[in-house]
Coordinates of C-alpha atoms in Angstrom, one line a residue:
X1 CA 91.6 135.8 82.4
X2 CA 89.8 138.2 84.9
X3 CA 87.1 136.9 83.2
X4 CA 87.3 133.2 83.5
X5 CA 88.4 133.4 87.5
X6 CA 85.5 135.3 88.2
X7 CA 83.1 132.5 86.7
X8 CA 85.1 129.6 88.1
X9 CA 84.7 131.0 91.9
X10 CA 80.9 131.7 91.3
X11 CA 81.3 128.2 90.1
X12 CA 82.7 127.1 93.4
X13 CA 80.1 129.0 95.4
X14 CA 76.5 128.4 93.9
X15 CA 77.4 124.7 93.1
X16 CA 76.5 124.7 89.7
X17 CA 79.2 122.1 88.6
X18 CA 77.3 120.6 85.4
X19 CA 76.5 123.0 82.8
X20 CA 73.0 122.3 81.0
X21 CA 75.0 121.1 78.0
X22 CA 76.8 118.5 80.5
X23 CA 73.5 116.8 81.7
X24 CA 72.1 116.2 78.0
X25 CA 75.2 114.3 77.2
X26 CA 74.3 111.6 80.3
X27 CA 71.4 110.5 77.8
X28 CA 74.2 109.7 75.6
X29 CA 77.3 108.3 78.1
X30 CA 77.3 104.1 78.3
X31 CA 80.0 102.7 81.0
X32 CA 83.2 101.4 79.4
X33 CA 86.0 100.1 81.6
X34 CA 87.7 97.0 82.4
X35 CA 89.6 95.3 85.4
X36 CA 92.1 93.0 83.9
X37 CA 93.3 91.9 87.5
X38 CA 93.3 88.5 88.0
X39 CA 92.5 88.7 91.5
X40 CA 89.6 90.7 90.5
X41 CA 88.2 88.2 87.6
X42 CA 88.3 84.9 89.6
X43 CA 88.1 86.4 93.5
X44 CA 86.7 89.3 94.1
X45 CA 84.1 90.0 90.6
X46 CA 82.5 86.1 91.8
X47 CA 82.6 86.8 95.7
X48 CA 80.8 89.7 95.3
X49 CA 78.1 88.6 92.7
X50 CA 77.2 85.8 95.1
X51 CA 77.2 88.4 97.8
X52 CA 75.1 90.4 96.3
X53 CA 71.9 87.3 96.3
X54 CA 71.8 88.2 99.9
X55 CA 71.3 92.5 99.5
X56 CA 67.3 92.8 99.6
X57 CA 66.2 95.1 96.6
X58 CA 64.9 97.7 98.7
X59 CA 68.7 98.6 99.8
X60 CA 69.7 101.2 96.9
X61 CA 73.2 100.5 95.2
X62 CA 74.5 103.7 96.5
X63 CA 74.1 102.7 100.0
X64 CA 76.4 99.8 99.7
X65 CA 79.0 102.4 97.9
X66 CA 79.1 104.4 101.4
X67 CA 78.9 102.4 103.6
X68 CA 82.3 100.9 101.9
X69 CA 83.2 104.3 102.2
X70 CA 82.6 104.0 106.1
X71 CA 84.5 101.1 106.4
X72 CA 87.6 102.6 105.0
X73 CA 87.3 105.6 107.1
X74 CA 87.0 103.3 110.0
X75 CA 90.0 101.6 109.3
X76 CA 91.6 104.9 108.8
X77 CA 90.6 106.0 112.1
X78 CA 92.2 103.0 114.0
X79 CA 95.2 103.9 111.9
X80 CA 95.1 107.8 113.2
X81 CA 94.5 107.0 116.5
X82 CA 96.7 104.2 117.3
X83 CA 99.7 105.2 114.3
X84 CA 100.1 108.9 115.4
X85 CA 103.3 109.3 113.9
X86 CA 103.5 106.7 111.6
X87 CA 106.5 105.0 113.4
X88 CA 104.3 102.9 116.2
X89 CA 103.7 99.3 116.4
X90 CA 99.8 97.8 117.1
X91 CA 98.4 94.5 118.6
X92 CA 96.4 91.8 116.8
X93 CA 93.4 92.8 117.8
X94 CA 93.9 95.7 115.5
X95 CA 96.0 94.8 112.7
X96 CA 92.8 92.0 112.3
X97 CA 90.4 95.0 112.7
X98 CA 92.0 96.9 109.9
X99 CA 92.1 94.3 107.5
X100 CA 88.7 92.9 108.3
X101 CA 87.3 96.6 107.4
X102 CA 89.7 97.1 104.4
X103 CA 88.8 93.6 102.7
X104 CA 85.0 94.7 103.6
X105 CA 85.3 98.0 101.8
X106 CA 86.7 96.4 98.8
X107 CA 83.8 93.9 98.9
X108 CA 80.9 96.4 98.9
X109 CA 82.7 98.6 96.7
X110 CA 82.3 95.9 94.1
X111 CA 78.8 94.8 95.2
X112 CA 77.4 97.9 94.4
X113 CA 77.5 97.7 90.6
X114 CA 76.0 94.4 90.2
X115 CA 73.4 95.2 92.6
X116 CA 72.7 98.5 90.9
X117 CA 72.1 95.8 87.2
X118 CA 70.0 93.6 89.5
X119 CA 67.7 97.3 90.7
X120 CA 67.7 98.9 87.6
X121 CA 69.6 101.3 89.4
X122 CA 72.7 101.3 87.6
X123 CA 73.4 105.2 86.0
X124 CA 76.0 107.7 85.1
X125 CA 75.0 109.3 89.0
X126 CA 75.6 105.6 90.6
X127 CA 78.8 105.0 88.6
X128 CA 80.3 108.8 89.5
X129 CA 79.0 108.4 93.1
X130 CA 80.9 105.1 93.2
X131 CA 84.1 107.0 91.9
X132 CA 84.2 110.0 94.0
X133 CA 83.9 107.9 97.2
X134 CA 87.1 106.1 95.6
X135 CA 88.8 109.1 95.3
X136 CA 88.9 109.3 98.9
X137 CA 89.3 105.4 100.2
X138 CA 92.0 104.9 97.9
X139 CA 94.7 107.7 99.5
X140 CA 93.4 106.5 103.5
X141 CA 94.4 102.8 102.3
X142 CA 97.7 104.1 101.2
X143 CA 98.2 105.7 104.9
X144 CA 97.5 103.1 106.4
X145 CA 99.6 100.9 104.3
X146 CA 102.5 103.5 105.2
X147 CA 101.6 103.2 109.0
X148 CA 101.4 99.2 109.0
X149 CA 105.2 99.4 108.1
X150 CA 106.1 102.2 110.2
X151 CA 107.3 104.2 107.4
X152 CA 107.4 107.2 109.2
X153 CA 106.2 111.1 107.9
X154 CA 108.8 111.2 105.1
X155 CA 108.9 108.1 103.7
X156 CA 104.7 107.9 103.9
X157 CA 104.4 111.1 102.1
X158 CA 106.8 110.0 99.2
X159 CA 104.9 107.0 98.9
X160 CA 101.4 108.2 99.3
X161 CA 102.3 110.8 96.3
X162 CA 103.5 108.4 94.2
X163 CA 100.0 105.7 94.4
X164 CA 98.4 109.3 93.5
X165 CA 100.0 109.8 90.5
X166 CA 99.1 106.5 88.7
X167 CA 95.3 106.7 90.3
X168 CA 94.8 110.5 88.6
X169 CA 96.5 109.3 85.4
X170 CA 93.8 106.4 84.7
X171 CA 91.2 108.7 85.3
X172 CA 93.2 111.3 83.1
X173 CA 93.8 108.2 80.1
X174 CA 89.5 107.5 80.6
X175 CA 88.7 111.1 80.4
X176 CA 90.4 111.4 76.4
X177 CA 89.7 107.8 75.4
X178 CA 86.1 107.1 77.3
X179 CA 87.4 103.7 78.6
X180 CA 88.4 103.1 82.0
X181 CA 91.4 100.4 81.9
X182 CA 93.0 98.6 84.7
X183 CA 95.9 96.9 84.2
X184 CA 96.6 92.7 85.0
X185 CA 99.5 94.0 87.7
X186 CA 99.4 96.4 90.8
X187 CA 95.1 97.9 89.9
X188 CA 93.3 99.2 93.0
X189 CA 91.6 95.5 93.7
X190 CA 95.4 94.0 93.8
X191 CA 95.7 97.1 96.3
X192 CA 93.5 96.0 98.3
X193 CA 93.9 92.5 98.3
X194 CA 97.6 93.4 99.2
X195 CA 96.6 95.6 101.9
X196 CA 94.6 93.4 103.7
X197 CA 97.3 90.5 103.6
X198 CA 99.7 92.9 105.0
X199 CA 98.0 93.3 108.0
X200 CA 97.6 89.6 108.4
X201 CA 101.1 89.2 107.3
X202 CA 102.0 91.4 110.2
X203 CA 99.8 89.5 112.8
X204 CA 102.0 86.5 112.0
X205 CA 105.6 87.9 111.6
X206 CA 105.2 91.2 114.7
X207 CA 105.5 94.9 113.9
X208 CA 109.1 94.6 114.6
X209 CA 109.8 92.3 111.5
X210 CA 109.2 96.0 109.5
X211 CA 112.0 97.6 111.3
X212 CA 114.7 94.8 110.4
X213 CA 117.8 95.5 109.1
X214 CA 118.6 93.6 105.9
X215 CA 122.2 93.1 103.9
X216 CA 122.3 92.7 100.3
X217 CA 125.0 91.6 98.1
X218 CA 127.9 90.9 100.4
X219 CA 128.4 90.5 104.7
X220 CA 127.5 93.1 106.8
X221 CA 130.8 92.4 109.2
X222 CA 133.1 92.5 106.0
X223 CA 136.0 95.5 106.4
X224 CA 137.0 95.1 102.3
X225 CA 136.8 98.2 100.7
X226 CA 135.8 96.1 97.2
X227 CA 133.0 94.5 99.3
X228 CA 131.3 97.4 100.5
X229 CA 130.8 99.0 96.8
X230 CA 128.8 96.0 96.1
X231 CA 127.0 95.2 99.7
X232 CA 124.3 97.7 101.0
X233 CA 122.0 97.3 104.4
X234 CA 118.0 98.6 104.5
X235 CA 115.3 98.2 106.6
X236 CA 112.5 95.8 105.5
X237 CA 109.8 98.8 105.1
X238 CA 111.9 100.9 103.4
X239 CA 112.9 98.2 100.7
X240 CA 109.2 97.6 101.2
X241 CA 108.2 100.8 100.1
X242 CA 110.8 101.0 97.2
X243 CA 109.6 98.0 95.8
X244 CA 105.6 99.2 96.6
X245 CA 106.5 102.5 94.4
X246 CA 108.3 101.2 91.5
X247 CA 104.6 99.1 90.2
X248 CA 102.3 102.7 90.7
X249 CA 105.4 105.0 88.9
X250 CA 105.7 102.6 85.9
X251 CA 101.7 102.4 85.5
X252 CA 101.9 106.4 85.1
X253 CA 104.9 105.9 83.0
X254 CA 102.0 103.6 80.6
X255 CA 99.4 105.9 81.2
X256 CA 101.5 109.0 80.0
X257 CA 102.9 106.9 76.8
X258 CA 99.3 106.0 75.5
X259 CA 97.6 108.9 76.3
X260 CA 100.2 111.3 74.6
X261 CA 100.4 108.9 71.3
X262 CA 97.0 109.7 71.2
X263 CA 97.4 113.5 71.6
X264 CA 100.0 115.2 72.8
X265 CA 98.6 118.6 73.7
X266 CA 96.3 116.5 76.4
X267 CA 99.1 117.6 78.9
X268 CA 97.9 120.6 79.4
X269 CA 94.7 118.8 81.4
X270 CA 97.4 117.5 83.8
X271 CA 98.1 121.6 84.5
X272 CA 95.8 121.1 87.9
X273 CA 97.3 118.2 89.7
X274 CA 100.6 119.3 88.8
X275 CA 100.1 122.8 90.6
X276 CA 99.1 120.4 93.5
X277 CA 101.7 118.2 93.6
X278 CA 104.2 121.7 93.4
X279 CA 102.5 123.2 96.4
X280 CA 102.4 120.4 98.7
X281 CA 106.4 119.0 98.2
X282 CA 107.2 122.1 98.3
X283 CA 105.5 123.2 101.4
X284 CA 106.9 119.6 103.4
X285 CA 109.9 120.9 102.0
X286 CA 110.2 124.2 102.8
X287 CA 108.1 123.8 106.2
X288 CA 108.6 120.5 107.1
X289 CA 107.5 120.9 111.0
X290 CA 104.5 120.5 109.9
X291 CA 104.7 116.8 108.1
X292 CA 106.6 116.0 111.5
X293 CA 104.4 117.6 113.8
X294 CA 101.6 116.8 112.9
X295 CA 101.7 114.0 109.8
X296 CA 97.9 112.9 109.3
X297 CA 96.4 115.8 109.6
X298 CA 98.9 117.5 106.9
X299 CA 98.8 114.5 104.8
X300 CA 94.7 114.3 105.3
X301 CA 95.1 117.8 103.4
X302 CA 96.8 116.3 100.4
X303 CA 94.7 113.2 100.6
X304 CA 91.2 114.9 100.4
X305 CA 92.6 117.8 97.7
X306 CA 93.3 115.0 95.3
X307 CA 90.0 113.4 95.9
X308 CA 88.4 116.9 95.1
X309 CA 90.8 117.3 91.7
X310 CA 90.0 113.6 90.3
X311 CA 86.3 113.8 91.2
X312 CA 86.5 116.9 88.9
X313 CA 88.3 114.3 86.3
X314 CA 85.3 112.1 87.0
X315 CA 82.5 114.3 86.3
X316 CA 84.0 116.2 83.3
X317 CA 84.3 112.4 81.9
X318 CA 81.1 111.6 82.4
X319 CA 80.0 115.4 80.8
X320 CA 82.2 115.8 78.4
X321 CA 83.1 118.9 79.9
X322 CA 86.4 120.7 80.0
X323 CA 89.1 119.8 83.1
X324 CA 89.4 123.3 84.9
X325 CA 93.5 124.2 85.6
X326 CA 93.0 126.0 88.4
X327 CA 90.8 125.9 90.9
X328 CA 90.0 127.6 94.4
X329 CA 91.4 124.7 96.5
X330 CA 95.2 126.0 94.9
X331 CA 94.3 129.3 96.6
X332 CA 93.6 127.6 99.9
X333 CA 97.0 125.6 100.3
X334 CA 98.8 128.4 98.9
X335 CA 97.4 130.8 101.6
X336 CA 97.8 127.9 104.4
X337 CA 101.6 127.7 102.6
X338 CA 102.3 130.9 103.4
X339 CA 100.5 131.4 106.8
X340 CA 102.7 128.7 108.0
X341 CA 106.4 130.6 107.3
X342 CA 104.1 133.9 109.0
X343 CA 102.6 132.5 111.6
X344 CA 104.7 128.9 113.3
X345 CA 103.5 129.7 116.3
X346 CA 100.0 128.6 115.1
X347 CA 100.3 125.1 113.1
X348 CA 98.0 123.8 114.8
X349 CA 95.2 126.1 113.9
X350 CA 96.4 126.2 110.3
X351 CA 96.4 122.9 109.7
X352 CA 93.4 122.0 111.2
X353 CA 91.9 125.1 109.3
X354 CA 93.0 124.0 105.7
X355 CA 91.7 121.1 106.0
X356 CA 88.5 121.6 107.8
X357 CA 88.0 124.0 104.4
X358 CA 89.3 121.4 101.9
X359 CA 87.1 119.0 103.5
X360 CA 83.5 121.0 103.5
X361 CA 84.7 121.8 99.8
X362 CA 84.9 118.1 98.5
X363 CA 81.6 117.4 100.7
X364 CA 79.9 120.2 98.7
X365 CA 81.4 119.5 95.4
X366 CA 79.9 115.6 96.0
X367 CA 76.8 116.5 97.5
X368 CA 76.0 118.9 94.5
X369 CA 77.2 116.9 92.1
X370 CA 74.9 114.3 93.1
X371 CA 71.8 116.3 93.4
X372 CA 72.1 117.8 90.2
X373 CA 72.4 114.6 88.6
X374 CA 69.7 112.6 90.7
X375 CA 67.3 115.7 89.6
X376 CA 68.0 115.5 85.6
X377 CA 67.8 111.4 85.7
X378 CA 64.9 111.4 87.6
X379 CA 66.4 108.8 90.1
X380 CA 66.7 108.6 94.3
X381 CA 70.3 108.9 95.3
X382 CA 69.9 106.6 98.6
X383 CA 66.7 105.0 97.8
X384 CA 65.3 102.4 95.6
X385 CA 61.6 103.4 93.7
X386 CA 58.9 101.2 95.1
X387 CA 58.6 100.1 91.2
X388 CA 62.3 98.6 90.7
X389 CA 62.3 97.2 94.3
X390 CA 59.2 94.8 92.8
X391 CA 60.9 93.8 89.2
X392 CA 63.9 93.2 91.3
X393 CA 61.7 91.2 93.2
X394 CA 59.8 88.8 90.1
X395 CA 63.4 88.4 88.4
X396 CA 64.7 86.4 91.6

């Protein structure tokens, strides 16, 4: 309605995200959420708790969180600089780079819970903090997994859209059952782990190995019309990729089964991420110089609306406050949409536009969000009280 548009923009533009009835459920919200990965229960959960012994108390948990955050932007920028199309091959110096700052992101972003329990830091603020800075990370990793197999701007769209999908749903599945669930196969800290052996993996074997031509199921110089139907060539990074979606789409697949047993009518909350997913394919379909011409920044777009949409998943978890369907951000890509058919003499300064907007608007949103809930708890957002830094201190 009229009505409801109106107070969702003045929403959008005072920053008023959590309603007063939204901050007096925190005194009632307790974490619950498990990572059934086994790399994550016998590698990374034990490598990180021992870490942690060397963080003095004075650094505050949510310091560790972004400076994780850092590191995968980092890593992202080697990617943008030195993988501008998504096609190019890189030397060792800075496949090792990447994976050094992708394993260290993953290390810090589990370091910062337990040394949030060992502060007395830990909180609904810390935990949504921790979160939202996900909610970016996770779609740059997926980049530069796409531009470590020279994937190209098609193929690296497809498959950044489809480790999205599974990422929103778990959110989604927390949101209606309070738990946050990841699974024993294919969970962000498998991700990770996977990412930063790729990169390794392609130190050892050369960029090129990605670009290989493959045969399956019969030879590639046999003329037999009854051997071709059952013989098929492909290039490493595109069987690569096949086999790197098929893990994300049947987690969704889970997500959607248990979450609709539960109730059915929760589909409706998915009414937001679905109008983004319908504007973006079709925009790279319908204006596809763009993904070509200029494939990070276009993709950045998608990348940093989604981080915006699930941070709203996050919150409204947290809160127990409805998931909005609509939201300004669909008003932006539809308007940078249609500029682009008007206007193709200008992609560069619409795409660099849109997401120049989309970007200030998930700053806001997490900047906001944090104040408001660093004010109602009482607790510093970067700092560590003088009083938590000593019990810290005596429990050592």
């Amino acid at each position: 309605s009229p009505a409801s548009m109106a107070s969702l923009f003045a929403e959008e533009i005072m920053g008023r995200f959590i309603s007063p009835a939204g901050l007096k459920q925190l005194s009632h919200y307790k974490y619950s959420g498990e990572d059934q990965s086994s790399l994550y229960i016998y590698l990374v959960q034990p490598t990180a708790q021992y870490l942690c012994n060397f963080v003095p108390p004075y650094i505050a948990p949510n310091l560790l969180t972004l400076l994780g955050l850092v590191c995968s932007i980092a890593a992202y920028i080697l990617g943008y600089i030195y993988f501008p199309t998504f096609y190019e091959s890189g030397t060792i110096s800075l496949y090792f780079a990447c994976s050094a700052l992708v394993f260290s992101y993953m290390m810090l972003d589990n370091m910062d819970g337990t040394h949030a329990r060992k502060t007395g830091m830990a909180s609904p603020m810390g935990e949504l903090f921790d979160h939202i800075c996900d909610s970016l990370s996770g779609p740059l990793c997926a980049l530069l997994f796409a531009a470590c197999i020279r994937l190209g701007p098609i193929c690296s769209f497809i498959m950044l859209v489809a480790c999205t999908i599974p990422n929103y749903l778990s959110h989604w599945e927390a949101y209606n059952t309070g738990t946050l669930t990841m699974g024993k196969f294919g969970g962000p800290t498998d991700q990770l782990v996977g990412l930063a052996g790729l990169f390794i993996l392609t130190n050892m074997l050369g960029p090129d190995f990605w670009t290989h031509v493959v045969h399956v199921g019969g030879s590639s110089s046999s003329t037999s019309s009854f051997s071709s139907l059952w013989s098929w060539s492909i290039q490493v990074n595109h069987l690569t990729m096949i086999l790197g979606v098929l893990g994300p789409l049947i987690a969704a697949l889970q997500y959607l089964y248990r979450v609709t047993g539960i109730k059915s009518s929760c589909l409706g909350q998915l009414t937001s991420f679905g109008l983004l997913l319908f504007i973006m394919i079709a925009w790279a379909t319908t204006v596809p110089r763009l993904l070509l011409s200029y494939p990070h920044e276009w993709m950045l777009c998608f990348c940093v609306s989604n981080a915006y949409m699930l941070a709203r998943v996050m919150v409204g978890r947290i809160t127990k406050q409805e998931i909005s369907r609509i939201h300004m951000l669909h008003f932006i890509l539809v308007a940078g949409w249609a500029a682009s058919h008007l206007f193709s003499e200008h992609d560069d300064v619409i795409v660099y536009s849109i997401l120049s907007v989309i970007s200030m608007q998930w700053l806001f949103y997490f900047v906001a969000v944090v104040r408001q809930l660093s004010r109602h708890l009482g607790l510093p957002a970067l700092t560590v009280p003088r009083s938590k830094q000593m019990a810290a201190t005596q429990k050592k």
